[in-house]
């Protein structure tokens, strides 16, 4: 009997050991570049760029989406905005290198409150809040709960409204007591690594993913057991949360811009982005044709123009979107021309 149990437990122990080893390896590959700050019994991690003398924009706070960390928004925006604003790139509670805190941080309102406290600790009185995807729900919560700290809201492919259907099966499994622990510690790493390439390609679809995206943004950090559990818990509560909270969006008064692609298969723009534009009086919806779920990378220039407009500068965001579409179309044509020879008959045989 003991031998039979050992035969059953040995593969499980090996899988847990492998996952633990890989989790440490992920952290060695993507070490924390931020600073941990106590926000009331737990610590939030962030990269804080102090206000430069040349600043021409208000402070900017960036909130990443699901399965992500602060590197995602740093790679998208930091270089383009260097010298123009004070910036705070946040690891959401329980993600990246931030600690989870209490159960209130399993919903966007709790995470918005945590970010508000972090701003206070960092001496940021007011900021434009920039949220991508799941970060959009937190951005909306921030605008509702902390209007005094909100200079404006910028939503990028946001998840903010109820949607038909549910979520992927593994998010349910990951939060089940005991079974979830075993799943997160033994299965998630090998399963996640096998899907990492395809998953990141799908996030950018139909646009090409930057070749160095995985190398620079550390998406494998979400595969660490505790982080994956937190990510799954966020997902499980989001639908019920937005069913209630979306009814309150009409109370948001901050200057608001929503940027979305019309080819987003991750977060449907006709439900979320158009819903926000309908609910928030005076907001502007900017749709970039041909773009999927990553306007932060594909239309960074449009997002920065939106920040400038929120700050009071005259900007034609619709014209900016059309220019971005032309640029993207030209880059796709160049890409097609570069790969054309390998698709010609006989190319592989040297003809």
Tab-separated table of C-alpha atoms in Angstrom:
chain	number	residue	atom	x	y	z
A	1	UNK	CA	0.000	0.000	0.000
A	2	UNK	CA	2.790	2.409	0.941
A	3	UNK	CA	4.571	1.630	-2.307
A	4	UNK	CA	1.422	2.336	-4.295
A	5	UNK	CA	0.944	5.683	-2.554
A	6	UNK	CA	4.574	6.547	-3.211
A	7	UNK	CA	4.138	5.796	-6.899
A	8	UNK	CA	1.176	8.151	-7.006
A	9	UNK	CA	2.808	10.924	-4.990
A	10	UNK	CA	6.200	10.891	-6.684
A	11	UNK	CA	5.039	12.568	-9.927
A	12	UNK	CA	3.076	15.153	-7.948
A	13	UNK	CA	6.096	15.959	-5.766
A	14	UNK	CA	8.259	16.216	-8.880
A	15	UNK	CA	5.775	18.613	-10.512
A	16	UNK	CA	5.629	20.802	-7.386
A	17	UNK	CA	9.421	20.833	-7.185
A	18	UNK	CA	9.718	21.760	-10.859
A	19	UNK	CA	7.170	24.568	-10.480
A	20	UNK	CA	8.971	25.936	-7.427
A	21	UNK	CA	12.269	25.897	-9.317
A	22	UNK	CA	10.734	27.650	-12.336
A	23	UNK	CA	9.068	30.296	-10.150
A	24	UNK	CA	12.461	31.222	-8.686
A	25	UNK	CA	13.870	31.257	-12.194
A	26	UNK	CA	11.130	33.635	-13.369
A	27	UNK	CA	12.063	36.052	-10.563
A	28	UNK	CA	15.754	35.814	-11.408
A	29	UNK	CA	14.988	36.568	-15.052
A	30	UNK	CA	12.624	39.432	-14.175
A	31	UNK	CA	13.838	40.889	-10.846
A	32	UNK	CA	11.884	43.642	-9.182
A	33	UNK	CA	12.817	47.055	-10.576
A	34	UNK	CA	10.328	48.883	-8.361
A	35	UNK	CA	10.122	49.875	-4.723
A	36	UNK	CA	7.796	48.430	-2.099
A	37	UNK	CA	5.740	50.904	-0.055
A	38	UNK	CA	3.549	50.127	2.947
A	39	UNK	CA	-0.021	51.224	2.234
A	40	UNK	CA	-1.625	50.009	5.451
A	41	UNK	CA	-0.484	46.575	6.561
A	42	UNK	CA	0.842	45.363	3.214
A	43	UNK	CA	3.218	46.666	0.575
A	44	UNK	CA	2.551	47.877	-2.948
A	45	UNK	CA	5.261	47.768	-5.567
A	46	UNK	CA	5.752	50.547	-8.106
A	47	UNK	CA	8.260	52.347	-10.280
A	48	UNK	CA	8.042	56.065	-9.493
A	49	UNK	CA	9.494	58.584	-11.925
A	50	UNK	CA	9.802	61.923	-10.118
A	51	UNK	CA	8.370	65.031	-11.746
A	52	UNK	CA	11.023	66.489	-14.084
A	53	UNK	CA	11.628	70.206	-14.418
A	54	UNK	CA	10.582	69.966	-18.062
A	55	UNK	CA	7.181	68.418	-17.245
A	56	UNK	CA	4.291	69.605	-19.407
A	57	UNK	CA	1.743	66.983	-18.298
A	58	UNK	CA	0.063	66.174	-14.971
A	59	UNK	CA	1.227	63.152	-13.009
A	60	UNK	CA	0.370	59.848	-14.714
A	61	UNK	CA	-0.569	56.597	-12.947
A	62	UNK	CA	-0.503	53.416	-15.044
A	63	UNK	CA	-2.567	50.329	-14.149
A	64	UNK	CA	-1.825	47.064	-15.962
A	65	UNK	CA	-4.342	44.429	-16.997
A	66	UNK	CA	-4.970	40.818	-15.986
A	67	UNK	CA	-2.059	38.362	-15.968
A	68	UNK	CA	0.338	41.311	-16.177
A	69	UNK	CA	2.679	43.451	-14.140
A	70	UNK	CA	4.083	46.976	-14.259
A	71	UNK	CA	6.635	46.080	-16.949
A	72	UNK	CA	3.836	45.896	-19.519
A	73	UNK	CA	2.994	49.585	-19.238
A	74	UNK	CA	6.590	50.669	-18.650
A	75	UNK	CA	7.636	49.199	-21.994
A	76	UNK	CA	4.668	50.813	-23.721
A	77	UNK	CA	4.967	54.333	-22.297
A	78	UNK	CA	8.045	55.195	-20.251
A	79	UNK	CA	10.482	56.042	-23.054
A	80	UNK	CA	7.868	58.010	-25.001
A	81	UNK	CA	6.954	60.125	-21.948
A	82	UNK	CA	10.366	60.522	-20.323
A	83	UNK	CA	10.903	64.122	-19.246
A	84	UNK	CA	7.255	65.085	-19.690
A	85	UNK	CA	5.566	63.964	-16.475
A	86	UNK	CA	5.808	62.379	-13.074
A	87	UNK	CA	4.899	58.732	-13.589
A	88	UNK	CA	3.821	55.893	-11.324
A	89	UNK	CA	3.792	52.378	-12.786
A	90	UNK	CA	1.955	50.101	-10.363
A	91	UNK	CA	1.950	46.376	-9.689
A	92	UNK	CA	-1.680	45.776	-8.729
A	93	UNK	CA	-2.241	44.125	-5.318
A	94	UNK	CA	-1.178	40.483	-5.527
A	95	UNK	CA	0.466	40.909	-8.930
A	96	UNK	CA	4.064	41.408	-9.984
A	97	UNK	CA	5.887	42.107	-6.713
A	98	UNK	CA	3.021	43.744	-4.783
A	99	UNK	CA	1.629	41.970	-1.743
A	100	UNK	CA	-2.058	41.055	-1.881
A	101	UNK	CA	-3.410	42.717	1.232
A	102	UNK	CA	-6.896	41.886	2.501
A	103	UNK	CA	-9.937	40.354	0.783
A	104	UNK	CA	-11.074	43.808	-0.361
A	105	UNK	CA	-8.281	43.692	-2.940
A	106	UNK	CA	-9.996	40.874	-4.829
A	107	UNK	CA	-12.271	43.490	-6.446
A	108	UNK	CA	-11.383	46.622	-8.452
A	109	UNK	CA	-12.667	49.051	-5.814
A	110	UNK	CA	-10.223	47.713	-3.231
A	111	UNK	CA	-7.348	47.903	-5.702
A	112	UNK	CA	-8.332	51.481	-6.602
A	113	UNK	CA	-8.215	52.412	-2.909
A	114	UNK	CA	-4.793	50.787	-2.581
A	115	UNK	CA	-3.478	52.826	-5.509
A	116	UNK	CA	-4.922	56.008	-3.983
A	117	UNK	CA	-3.056	55.305	-0.742
A	118	UNK	CA	0.116	54.606	-2.698
A	119	UNK	CA	-0.248	57.969	-4.445
A	120	UNK	CA	-0.519	59.667	-1.064
A	121	UNK	CA	2.619	57.899	0.160
A	122	UNK	CA	4.431	59.020	-2.976
A	123	UNK	CA	3.264	62.617	-2.663
A	124	UNK	CA	1.063	62.560	-5.773
A	125	UNK	CA	-1.980	64.709	-5.091
A	126	UNK	CA	-3.721	64.322	-8.431
A	127	UNK	CA	-3.066	62.322	-11.603
A	128	UNK	CA	-4.397	61.133	-14.909
A	129	UNK	CA	-5.232	57.470	-14.280
A	130	UNK	CA	-4.403	55.219	-17.231
A	131	UNK	CA	-5.858	51.703	-17.190
A	132	UNK	CA	-5.501	48.912	-19.731
A	133	UNK	CA	-7.953	45.984	-19.970
A	134	UNK	CA	-8.741	44.738	-16.420
A	135	UNK	CA	-7.058	47.933	-15.271
A	136	UNK	CA	-9.978	49.759	-16.859
A	137	UNK	CA	-12.347	48.474	-14.164
A	138	UNK	CA	-9.931	49.799	-11.536
A	139	UNK	CA	-9.621	53.115	-13.381
A	140	UNK	CA	-13.412	53.504	-13.342
A	141	UNK	CA	-13.502	52.630	-9.625
A	142	UNK	CA	-10.784	55.212	-8.993
A	143	UNK	CA	-12.780	57.912	-10.784
A	144	UNK	CA	-15.850	57.063	-8.715
A	145	UNK	CA	-14.164	56.736	-5.318
A	146	UNK	CA	-11.367	59.311	-5.542
A	147	UNK	CA	-12.512	62.223	-7.705
A	148	UNK	CA	-10.316	64.613	-5.692
A	149	UNK	CA	-7.238	62.666	-6.834
A	150	UNK	CA	-8.381	62.339	-10.443
A	151	UNK	CA	-7.094	64.797	-13.054
A	152	UNK	CA	-8.573	62.633	-15.780
A	153	UNK	CA	-9.207	59.061	-16.881
A	154	UNK	CA	-7.734	57.282	-19.887
A	155	UNK	CA	-9.157	53.857	-20.685
A	156	UNK	CA	-7.262	51.556	-23.066
A	157	UNK	CA	-9.271	48.560	-24.317
A	158	UNK	CA	-11.028	48.521	-20.926
A	159	UNK	CA	-13.003	45.727	-19.259
A	160	UNK	CA	-15.771	47.617	-17.476
A	161	UNK	CA	-19.208	46.173	-18.302
A	162	UNK	CA	-21.072	42.855	-18.034
A	163	UNK	CA	-20.476	40.364	-20.815
A	164	UNK	CA	-22.296	37.184	-21.885
A	165	UNK	CA	-20.723	33.905	-20.888
A	166	UNK	CA	-18.100	33.368	-18.236
A	167	UNK	CA	-14.345	32.906	-17.830
A	168	UNK	CA	-11.865	30.153	-18.688
A	169	UNK	CA	-12.127	26.922	-16.702
A	170	UNK	CA	-8.687	27.133	-15.104
A	171	UNK	CA	-9.600	30.303	-13.204
A	172	UNK	CA	-12.357	28.352	-11.455
A	173	UNK	CA	-10.047	25.435	-10.645
A	174	UNK	CA	-7.298	27.728	-9.333
A	175	UNK	CA	-9.510	29.130	-6.572
A	176	UNK	CA	-10.987	25.860	-5.261
A	177	UNK	CA	-9.656	24.994	-1.771
A	178	UNK	CA	-6.958	22.276	-1.766
A	179	UNK	CA	-7.559	21.295	-5.402
A	180	UNK	CA	-6.674	24.845	-6.393
A	181	UNK	CA	-3.496	24.734	-4.317
A	182	UNK	CA	-2.383	21.536	-6.055
A	183	UNK	CA	-3.313	22.932	-9.465
A	184	UNK	CA	-1.431	26.191	-8.877
A	185	UNK	CA	1.674	24.486	-7.478
A	186	UNK	CA	1.906	21.517	-9.872
A	187	UNK	CA	0.045	22.198	-13.131
A	188	UNK	CA	0.007	25.935	-13.833
A	189	UNK	CA	3.701	26.361	-14.660
A	190	UNK	CA	4.033	23.618	-17.303
A	191	UNK	CA	0.566	24.379	-18.684
A	192	UNK	CA	1.210	28.115	-18.733
A	193	UNK	CA	4.626	27.839	-20.336
A	194	UNK	CA	3.170	25.683	-23.094
A	195	UNK	CA	0.595	28.399	-23.808
A	196	UNK	CA	2.716	31.509	-23.249
A	197	UNK	CA	3.730	32.025	-26.859
A	198	UNK	CA	0.232	31.518	-28.243
A	199	UNK	CA	-1.367	33.514	-25.448
A	200	UNK	CA	0.750	36.618	-25.975
A	201	UNK	CA	0.242	36.390	-29.740
A	202	UNK	CA	-3.528	36.241	-29.166
A	203	UNK	CA	-3.448	39.366	-26.982
A	204	UNK	CA	-2.026	41.343	-29.907
A	205	UNK	CA	-4.099	39.646	-32.618
A	206	UNK	CA	-4.696	40.633	-35.435
A	207	UNK	CA	-1.604	42.816	-35.074
A	208	UNK	CA	1.913	41.383	-34.838
A	209	UNK	CA	3.304	41.070	-31.335
A	210	UNK	CA	6.590	42.934	-30.781
A	211	UNK	CA	9.413	40.420	-31.136
A	212	UNK	CA	10.864	41.286	-27.719
A	213	UNK	CA	7.552	41.554	-25.848
A	214	UNK	CA	7.994	38.400	-23.731
A	215	UNK	CA	11.651	39.212	-23.058
A	216	UNK	CA	10.862	42.729	-21.816
A	217	UNK	CA	7.544	42.392	-19.964
A	218	UNK	CA	7.863	39.204	-17.908
A	219	UNK	CA	4.447	37.589	-18.509
A	220	UNK	CA	5.695	34.351	-16.906
A	221	UNK	CA	5.606	36.062	-13.485
A	222	UNK	CA	1.861	35.406	-13.374
A	223	UNK	CA	2.538	31.649	-13.380
A	224	UNK	CA	3.924	31.754	-9.841
A	225	UNK	CA	1.379	29.899	-7.666
A	226	UNK	CA	0.276	32.722	-5.389
A	227	UNK	CA	0.134	35.256	-8.229
A	228	UNK	CA	-1.886	32.906	-10.413
A	229	UNK	CA	-4.351	32.364	-7.559
A	230	UNK	CA	-4.749	36.132	-7.127
A	231	UNK	CA	-5.221	36.608	-10.860
A	232	UNK	CA	-7.890	33.894	-10.913
A	233	UNK	CA	-9.651	35.388	-7.883
A	234	UNK	CA	-9.767	38.763	-9.649
A	235	UNK	CA	-11.315	37.174	-12.721
A	236	UNK	CA	-13.918	35.206	-10.769
A	237	UNK	CA	-15.293	38.334	-9.103
A	238	UNK	CA	-15.140	40.732	-12.033
A	239	UNK	CA	-18.439	39.912	-13.759
A	240	UNK	CA	-20.572	40.286	-10.634
A	241	UNK	CA	-18.647	43.418	-9.730
A	242	UNK	CA	-19.164	45.232	-13.046
A	243	UNK	CA	-22.852	44.276	-13.109
A	244	UNK	CA	-23.263	46.461	-10.030
A	245	UNK	CA	-20.637	49.120	-10.561
A	246	UNK	CA	-21.343	49.909	-14.224
A	247	UNK	CA	-24.673	51.378	-13.079
A	248	UNK	CA	-22.666	54.084	-11.250
A	249	UNK	CA	-20.399	55.209	-14.083
A	250	UNK	CA	-22.705	58.108	-14.900
A	251	UNK	CA	-21.453	59.691	-11.652
A	252	UNK	CA	-17.926	60.060	-13.053
A	253	UNK	CA	-17.165	63.705	-13.780
A	254	UNK	CA	-13.439	63.670	-14.625
A	255	UNK	CA	-12.285	64.366	-18.205
A	256	UNK	CA	-12.345	60.957	-19.879
A	257	UNK	CA	-11.015	59.403	-23.074
A	258	UNK	CA	-11.584	55.800	-24.145
A	259	UNK	CA	-9.274	54.281	-26.781
A	260	UNK	CA	-10.132	50.931	-28.320
A	261	UNK	CA	-9.486	48.828	-31.374
A	262	UNK	CA	-12.345	47.528	-33.488
A	263	UNK	CA	-10.712	44.086	-33.774
A	264	UNK	CA	-10.426	43.353	-30.060
A	265	UNK	CA	-11.319	39.697	-29.435
A	266	UNK	CA	-10.286	39.756	-25.756
A	267	UNK	CA	-12.541	42.580	-24.510
A	268	UNK	CA	-15.415	43.404	-26.844
A	269	UNK	CA	-15.366	47.100	-27.645
A	270	UNK	CA	-19.079	47.273	-28.445
A	271	UNK	CA	-19.899	46.312	-24.839
A	272	UNK	CA	-17.169	47.940	-22.787
A	273	UNK	CA	-15.704	50.947	-24.604
A	274	UNK	CA	-18.981	52.028	-26.165
A	275	UNK	CA	-20.682	51.390	-22.838
A	276	UNK	CA	-18.271	53.749	-21.089
A	277	UNK	CA	-18.764	56.399	-23.771
A	278	UNK	CA	-22.512	56.102	-23.246
A	279	UNK	CA	-22.324	56.191	-19.450
A	280	UNK	CA	-19.739	58.948	-18.821
A	281	UNK	CA	-21.047	62.323	-19.928
A	282	UNK	CA	-18.567	64.326	-21.988
A	283	UNK	CA	-16.221	61.395	-22.576
A	284	UNK	CA	-14.621	60.827	-25.968
A	285	UNK	CA	-14.463	57.430	-27.647
A	286	UNK	CA	-11.568	56.893	-30.055
A	287	UNK	CA	-11.703	53.740	-32.171
A	288	UNK	CA	-8.546	52.750	-34.030
A	289	UNK	CA	-9.537	50.532	-36.919
A	290	UNK	CA	-7.620	47.311	-37.405
A	291	UNK	CA	-6.276	47.213	-33.839
A	292	UNK	CA	-6.891	44.417	-31.350
A	293	UNK	CA	-6.480	44.418	-27.577
A	294	UNK	CA	-3.213	46.387	-27.325
A	295	UNK	CA	-3.755	50.036	-28.310
A	296	UNK	CA	-1.205	50.890	-25.610
A	297	UNK	CA	1.440	49.392	-27.934
A	298	UNK	CA	-0.152	49.817	-31.378
A	299	UNK	CA	-1.495	53.345	-30.847
A	300	UNK	CA	0.799	54.740	-28.165
A	301	UNK	CA	0.874	58.086	-29.975
A	302	UNK	CA	-2.925	58.325	-29.804
A	303	UNK	CA	-2.851	57.530	-26.083
A	304	UNK	CA	-0.279	60.269	-25.451
A	305	UNK	CA	-2.349	62.742	-27.492
A	306	UNK	CA	-5.287	61.799	-25.245
A	307	UNK	CA	-3.211	62.580	-22.143
A	308	UNK	CA	-2.384	65.958	-23.655
A	309	UNK	CA	-6.054	66.629	-24.382
A	310	UNK	CA	-7.078	65.662	-20.858
A	311	UNK	CA	-4.410	68.102	-19.650
A	312	UNK	CA	-6.115	70.890	-21.616
A	313	UNK	CA	-4.196	70.939	-24.888
A	314	UNK	CA	-6.150	71.180	-28.166
A	315	UNK	CA	-5.854	67.747	-29.786
A	316	UNK	CA	-7.892	66.137	-32.545
A	317	UNK	CA	-7.913	62.552	-31.315
A	318	UNK	CA	-9.977	61.269	-34.221
A	319	UNK	CA	-7.373	62.622	-36.644
A	320	UNK	CA	-4.643	61.049	-34.504
A	321	UNK	CA	-6.427	57.707	-34.779
A	322	UNK	CA	-6.614	57.981	-38.585
A	323	UNK	CA	-2.871	58.726	-38.752
A	324	UNK	CA	-2.192	55.698	-36.554
A	325	UNK	CA	-4.257	53.531	-38.892
A	326	UNK	CA	-2.253	54.745	-41.886
A	327	UNK	CA	1.006	54.047	-40.070
A	328	UNK	CA	-0.116	50.562	-39.074
A	329	UNK	CA	-1.320	49.783	-42.590
A	330	UNK	CA	2.050	50.866	-44.010
A	331	UNK	CA	3.960	48.750	-41.492
A	332	UNK	CA	1.819	45.711	-42.339
A	333	UNK	CA	2.532	46.219	-46.041
A	334	UNK	CA	6.267	46.395	-45.308
A	335	UNK	CA	6.011	43.235	-43.204
A	336	UNK	CA	4.131	41.445	-45.995
A	337	UNK	CA	6.775	42.471	-48.545
A	338	UNK	CA	9.534	41.173	-46.284
A	339	UNK	CA	7.967	37.719	-45.900
A	340	UNK	CA	6.677	37.421	-49.468
A	341	UNK	CA	9.680	35.533	-50.918
A	342	UNK	CA	9.418	32.706	-48.377
A	343	UNK	CA	5.821	32.113	-49.410
A	344	UNK	CA	6.544	31.828	-53.129
A	345	UNK	CA	6.401	28.370	-54.774
A	346	UNK	CA	9.801	26.735	-54.679
A	347	UNK	CA	11.258	29.103	-52.067
A	348	UNK	CA	12.056	26.281	-49.669
A	349	UNK	CA	13.720	24.197	-52.338
A	350	UNK	CA	15.989	26.982	-53.491
A	351	UNK	CA	14.227	27.700	-56.796
